[in-house]
mmCIF file of C-alpha atoms in Angstrom:
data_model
loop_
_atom_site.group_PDB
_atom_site.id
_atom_site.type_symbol
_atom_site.label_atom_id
_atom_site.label_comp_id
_atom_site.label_asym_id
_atom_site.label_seq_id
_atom_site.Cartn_x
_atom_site.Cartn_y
_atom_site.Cartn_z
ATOM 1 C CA UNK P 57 -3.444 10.831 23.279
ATOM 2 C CA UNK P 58 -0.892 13.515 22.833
ATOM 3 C CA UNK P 59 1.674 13.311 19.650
ATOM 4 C CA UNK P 60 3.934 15.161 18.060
ATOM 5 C CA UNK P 61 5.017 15.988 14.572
ATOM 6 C CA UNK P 62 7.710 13.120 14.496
ATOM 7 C CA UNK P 63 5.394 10.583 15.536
ATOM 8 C CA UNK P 64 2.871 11.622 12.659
ATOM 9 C CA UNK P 65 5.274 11.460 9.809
ATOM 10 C CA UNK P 66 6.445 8.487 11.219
ATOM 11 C CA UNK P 67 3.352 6.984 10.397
ATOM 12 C CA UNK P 68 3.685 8.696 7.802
ATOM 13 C CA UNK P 69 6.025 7.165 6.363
ATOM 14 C CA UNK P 70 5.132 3.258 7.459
ATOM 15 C CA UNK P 71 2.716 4.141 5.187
ATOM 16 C CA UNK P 72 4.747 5.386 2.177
ATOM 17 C CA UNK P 73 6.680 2.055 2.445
ATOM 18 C CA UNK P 74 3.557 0.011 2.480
ATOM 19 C CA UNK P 75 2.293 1.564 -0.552
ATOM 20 C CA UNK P 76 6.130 1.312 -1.761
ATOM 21 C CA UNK P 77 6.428 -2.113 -1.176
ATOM 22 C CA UNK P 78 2.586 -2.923 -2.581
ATOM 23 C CA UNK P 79 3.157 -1.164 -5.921
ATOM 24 C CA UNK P 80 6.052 -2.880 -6.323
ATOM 25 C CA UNK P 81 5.183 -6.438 -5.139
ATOM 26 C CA UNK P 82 2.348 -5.556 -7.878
ATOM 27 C CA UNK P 83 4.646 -4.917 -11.103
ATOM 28 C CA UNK P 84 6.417 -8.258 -10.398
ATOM 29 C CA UNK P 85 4.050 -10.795 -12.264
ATOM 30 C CA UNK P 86 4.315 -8.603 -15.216
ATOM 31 C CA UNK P 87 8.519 -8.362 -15.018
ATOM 32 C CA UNK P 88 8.180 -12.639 -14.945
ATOM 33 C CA UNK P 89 5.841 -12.259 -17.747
ATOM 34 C CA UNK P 90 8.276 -10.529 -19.643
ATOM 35 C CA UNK P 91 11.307 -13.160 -18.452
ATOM 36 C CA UNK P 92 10.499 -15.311 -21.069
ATOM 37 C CA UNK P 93 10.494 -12.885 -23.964
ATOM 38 C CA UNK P 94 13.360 -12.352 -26.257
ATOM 39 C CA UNK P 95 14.812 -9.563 -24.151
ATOM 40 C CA UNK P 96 14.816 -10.959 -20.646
ATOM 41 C CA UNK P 97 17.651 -8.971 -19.882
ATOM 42 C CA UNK P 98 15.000 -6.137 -19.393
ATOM 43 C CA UNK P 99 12.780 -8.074 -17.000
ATOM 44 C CA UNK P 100 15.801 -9.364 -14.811
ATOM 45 C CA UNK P 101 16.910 -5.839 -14.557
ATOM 46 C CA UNK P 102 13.595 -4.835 -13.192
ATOM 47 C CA UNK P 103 13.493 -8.183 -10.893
ATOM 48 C CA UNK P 104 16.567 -6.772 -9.222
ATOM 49 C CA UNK P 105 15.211 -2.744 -9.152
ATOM 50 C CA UNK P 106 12.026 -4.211 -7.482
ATOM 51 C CA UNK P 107 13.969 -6.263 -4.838
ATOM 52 C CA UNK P 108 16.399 -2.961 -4.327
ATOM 53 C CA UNK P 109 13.243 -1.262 -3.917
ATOM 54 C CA UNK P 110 11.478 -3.637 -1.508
ATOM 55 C CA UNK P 111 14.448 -3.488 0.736
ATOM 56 C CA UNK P 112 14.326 0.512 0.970
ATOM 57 C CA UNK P 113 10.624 0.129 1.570
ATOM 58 C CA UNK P 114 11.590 -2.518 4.524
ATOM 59 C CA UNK P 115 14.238 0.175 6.212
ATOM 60 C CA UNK P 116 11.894 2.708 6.099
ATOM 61 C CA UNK P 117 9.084 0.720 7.710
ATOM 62 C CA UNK P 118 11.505 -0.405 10.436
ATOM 63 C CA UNK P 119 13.472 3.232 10.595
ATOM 64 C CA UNK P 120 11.148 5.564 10.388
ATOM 65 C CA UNK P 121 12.633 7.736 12.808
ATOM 66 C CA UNK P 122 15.807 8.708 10.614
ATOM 67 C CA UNK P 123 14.010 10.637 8.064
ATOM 68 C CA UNK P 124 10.787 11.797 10.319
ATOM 69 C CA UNK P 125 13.612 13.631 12.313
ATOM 70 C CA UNK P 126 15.126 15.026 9.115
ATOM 71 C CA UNK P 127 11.874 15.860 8.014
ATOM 72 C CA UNK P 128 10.645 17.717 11.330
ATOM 73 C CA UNK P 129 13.627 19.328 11.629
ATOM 74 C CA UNK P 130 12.972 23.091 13.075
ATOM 75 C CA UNK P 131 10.809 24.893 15.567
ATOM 76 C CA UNK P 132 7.797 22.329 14.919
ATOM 77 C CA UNK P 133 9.585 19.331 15.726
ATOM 78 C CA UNK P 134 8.818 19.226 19.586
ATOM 79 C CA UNK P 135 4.834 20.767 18.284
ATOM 80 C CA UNK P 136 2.721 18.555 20.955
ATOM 81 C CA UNK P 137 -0.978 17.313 19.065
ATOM 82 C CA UNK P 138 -3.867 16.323 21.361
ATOM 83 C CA UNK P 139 -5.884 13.854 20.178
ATOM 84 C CA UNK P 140 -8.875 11.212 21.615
ATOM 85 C CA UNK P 141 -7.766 8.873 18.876
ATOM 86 C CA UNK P 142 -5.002 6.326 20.343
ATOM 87 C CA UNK P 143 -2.201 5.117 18.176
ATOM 88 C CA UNK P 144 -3.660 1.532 17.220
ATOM 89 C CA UNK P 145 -7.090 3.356 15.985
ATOM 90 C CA UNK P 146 -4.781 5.765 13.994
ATOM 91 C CA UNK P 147 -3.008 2.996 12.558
ATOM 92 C CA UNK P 148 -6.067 0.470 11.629
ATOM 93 C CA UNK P 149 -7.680 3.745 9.895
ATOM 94 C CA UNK P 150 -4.605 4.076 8.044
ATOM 95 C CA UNK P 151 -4.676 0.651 7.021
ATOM 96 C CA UNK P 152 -8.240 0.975 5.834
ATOM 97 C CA UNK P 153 -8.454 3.734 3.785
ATOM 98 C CA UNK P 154 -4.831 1.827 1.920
ATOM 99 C CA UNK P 155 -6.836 -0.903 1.431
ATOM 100 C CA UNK P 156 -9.849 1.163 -0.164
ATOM 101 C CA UNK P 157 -7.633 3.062 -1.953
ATOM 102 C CA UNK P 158 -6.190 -0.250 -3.268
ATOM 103 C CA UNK P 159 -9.283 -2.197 -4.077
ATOM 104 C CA UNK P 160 -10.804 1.365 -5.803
ATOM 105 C CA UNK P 161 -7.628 2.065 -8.059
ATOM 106 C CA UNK P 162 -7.015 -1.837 -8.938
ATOM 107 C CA UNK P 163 -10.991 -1.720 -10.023
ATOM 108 C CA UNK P 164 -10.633 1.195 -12.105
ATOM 109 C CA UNK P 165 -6.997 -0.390 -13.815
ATOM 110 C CA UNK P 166 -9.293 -3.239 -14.649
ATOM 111 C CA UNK P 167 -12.190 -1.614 -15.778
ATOM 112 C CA UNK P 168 -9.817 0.577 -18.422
ATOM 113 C CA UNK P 169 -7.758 -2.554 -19.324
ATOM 114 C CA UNK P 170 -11.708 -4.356 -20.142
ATOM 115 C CA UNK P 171 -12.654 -1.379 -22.417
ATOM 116 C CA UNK P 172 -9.512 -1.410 -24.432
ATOM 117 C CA UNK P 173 -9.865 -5.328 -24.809
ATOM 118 C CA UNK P 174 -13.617 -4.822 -26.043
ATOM 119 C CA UNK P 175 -12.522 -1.960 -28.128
ATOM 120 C CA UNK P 176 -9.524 -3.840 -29.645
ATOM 121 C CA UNK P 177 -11.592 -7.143 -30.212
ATOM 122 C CA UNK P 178 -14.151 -4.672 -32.200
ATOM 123 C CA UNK P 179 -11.351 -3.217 -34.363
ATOM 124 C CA UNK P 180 -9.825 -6.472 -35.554
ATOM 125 C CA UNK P 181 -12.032 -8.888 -37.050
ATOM 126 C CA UNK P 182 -11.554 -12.224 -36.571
ATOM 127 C CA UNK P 183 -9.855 -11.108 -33.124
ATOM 128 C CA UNK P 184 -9.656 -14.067 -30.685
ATOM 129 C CA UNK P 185 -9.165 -13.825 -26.510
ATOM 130 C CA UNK P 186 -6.093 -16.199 -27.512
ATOM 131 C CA UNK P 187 -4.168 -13.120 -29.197
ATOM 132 C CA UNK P 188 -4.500 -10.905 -26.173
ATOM 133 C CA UNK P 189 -0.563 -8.435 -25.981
ATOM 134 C CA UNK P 190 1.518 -10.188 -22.960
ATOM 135 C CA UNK P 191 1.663 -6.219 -21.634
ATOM 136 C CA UNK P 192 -2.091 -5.852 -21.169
ATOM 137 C CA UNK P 193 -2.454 -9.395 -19.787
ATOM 138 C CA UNK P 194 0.528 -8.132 -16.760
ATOM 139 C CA UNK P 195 -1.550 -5.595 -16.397
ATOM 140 C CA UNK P 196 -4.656 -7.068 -15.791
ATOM 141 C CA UNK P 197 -2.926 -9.056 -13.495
ATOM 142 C CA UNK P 198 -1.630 -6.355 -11.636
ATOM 143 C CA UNK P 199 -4.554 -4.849 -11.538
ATOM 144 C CA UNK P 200 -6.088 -7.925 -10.200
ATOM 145 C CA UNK P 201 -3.729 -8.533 -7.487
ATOM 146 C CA UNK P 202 -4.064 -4.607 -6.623
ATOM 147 C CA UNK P 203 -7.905 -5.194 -6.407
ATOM 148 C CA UNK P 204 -7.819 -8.267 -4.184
ATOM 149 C CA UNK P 205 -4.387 -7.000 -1.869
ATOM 150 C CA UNK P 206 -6.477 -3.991 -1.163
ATOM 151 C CA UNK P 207 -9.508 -5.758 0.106
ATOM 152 C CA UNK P 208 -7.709 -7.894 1.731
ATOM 153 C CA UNK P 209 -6.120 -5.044 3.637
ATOM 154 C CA UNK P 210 -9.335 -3.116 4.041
ATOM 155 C CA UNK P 211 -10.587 -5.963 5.426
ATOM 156 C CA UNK P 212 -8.103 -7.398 7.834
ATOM 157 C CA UNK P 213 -6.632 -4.359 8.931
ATOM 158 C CA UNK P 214 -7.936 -4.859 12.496
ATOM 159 C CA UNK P 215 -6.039 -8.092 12.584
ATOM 160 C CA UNK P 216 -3.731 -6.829 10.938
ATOM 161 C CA UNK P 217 -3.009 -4.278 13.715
ATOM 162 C CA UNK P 218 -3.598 -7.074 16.685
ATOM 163 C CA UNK P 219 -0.645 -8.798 14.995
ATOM 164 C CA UNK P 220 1.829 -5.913 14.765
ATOM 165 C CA UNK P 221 1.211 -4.949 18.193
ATOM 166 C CA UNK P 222 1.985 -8.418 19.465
ATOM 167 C CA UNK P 223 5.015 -8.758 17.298
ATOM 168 C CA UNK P 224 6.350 -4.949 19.121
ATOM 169 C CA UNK P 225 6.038 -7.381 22.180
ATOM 170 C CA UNK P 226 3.447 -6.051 23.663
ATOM 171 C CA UNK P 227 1.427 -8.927 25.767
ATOM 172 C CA UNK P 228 -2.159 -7.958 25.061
ATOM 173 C CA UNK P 229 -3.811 -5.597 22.834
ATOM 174 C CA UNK P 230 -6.162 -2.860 23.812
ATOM 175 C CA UNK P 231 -9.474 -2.922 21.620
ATOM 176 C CA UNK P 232 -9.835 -1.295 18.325
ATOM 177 C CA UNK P 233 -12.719 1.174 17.842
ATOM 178 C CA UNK P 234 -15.723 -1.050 16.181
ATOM 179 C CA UNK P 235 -17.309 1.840 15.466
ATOM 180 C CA UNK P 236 -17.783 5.856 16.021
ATOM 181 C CA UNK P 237 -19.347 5.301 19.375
ATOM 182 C CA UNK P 238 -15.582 5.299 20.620
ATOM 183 C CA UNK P 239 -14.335 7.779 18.379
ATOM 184 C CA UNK P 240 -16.689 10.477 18.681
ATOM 185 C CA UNK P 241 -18.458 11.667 21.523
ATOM 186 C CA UNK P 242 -22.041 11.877 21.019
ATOM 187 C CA UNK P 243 -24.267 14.855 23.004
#
């Protein structure tokens, strides 16, 4: 498969959005959390940054092109890569290692946000799960939903490539490396 530097920060940049559009799809249980506290102003202020935010993340996922060709902008611009890899395997790698990255960082959140409530319920005595702050509960949800969204995505990214490449219009999809017996050639 031959490329070019466009195409690669194009995919670039889907990516950027995803992880755009994931970390802020993650902060919204927290700003609905925080509705019903005394200053909801704050939270419906947020509600409206994350939806602003969400729709930049949706341009750029379906306009890549715009600021690729900003980006590449120069002598490397028409720079031709070779490559054995075809686009779909490029993308459900992509989609994979997002997903790990995910499921790894969501783990750790919640692993940190378990050590400061074990530390905090040996500080106070008398200290009850009931009284846990409304901010570290948000962020053990988010944390939560970063840990399942990323397996989820790790998981399903083969599907998840069958379906975009049926919703480009494309009438069948052509197979998705299984494994590195497609990938690398073996002597």
């Amino acid at each position: 498969m031959k490329t070019s530097l466009y195409t690669v920060l194009c995919i670039a940049i889907r990516l950027g959005a995803v992880l755009m559009a994931v970390g802020l799809l993650e902060s919204v249980p927290l700003f609905l959390w925080n509705l019903n506290s005394s200053d909801g102003r704050f939270a419906k202020l947020a509600l409206v940054l994350t939806a602003s935010g969400l729709a930049i993340a949706f341009v750029l996922w379906l306009k890549p092109g715009v600021l690729a060709w900003w980006a590449s902008s120069g002598r490397s611009k028409g720079e031709v890569f070779e490559s054995h890899i075809e686009a779909n395997q490029i993308q459900h790698i992509a989609l994979s290692v997002l997903g790990v990255w995910l499921a790894i960082s969501g783990f750790a959140s919640m692993t940190s946000l378990a050590i400061q409530l074990v530390r905090l319920h040996l500080q106070i005595e008398g200290y009850s799960g009931a009284q846990i702050p409304g901010a570290v509960l948000g962020n053990l949800s988010r944390a939560l939903v970063t840990t399942v969204a990323g397996v989820a995505l790790a998981l399903g990214s083969r599907g998840l490539v069958g379906l975009l490449y049926r919703l480009r219009g494309y009438p069948t999809q052509p197979a998705v490396a299984g494994g590195d017996d497609e990938i690398t050639p073996r002597d």
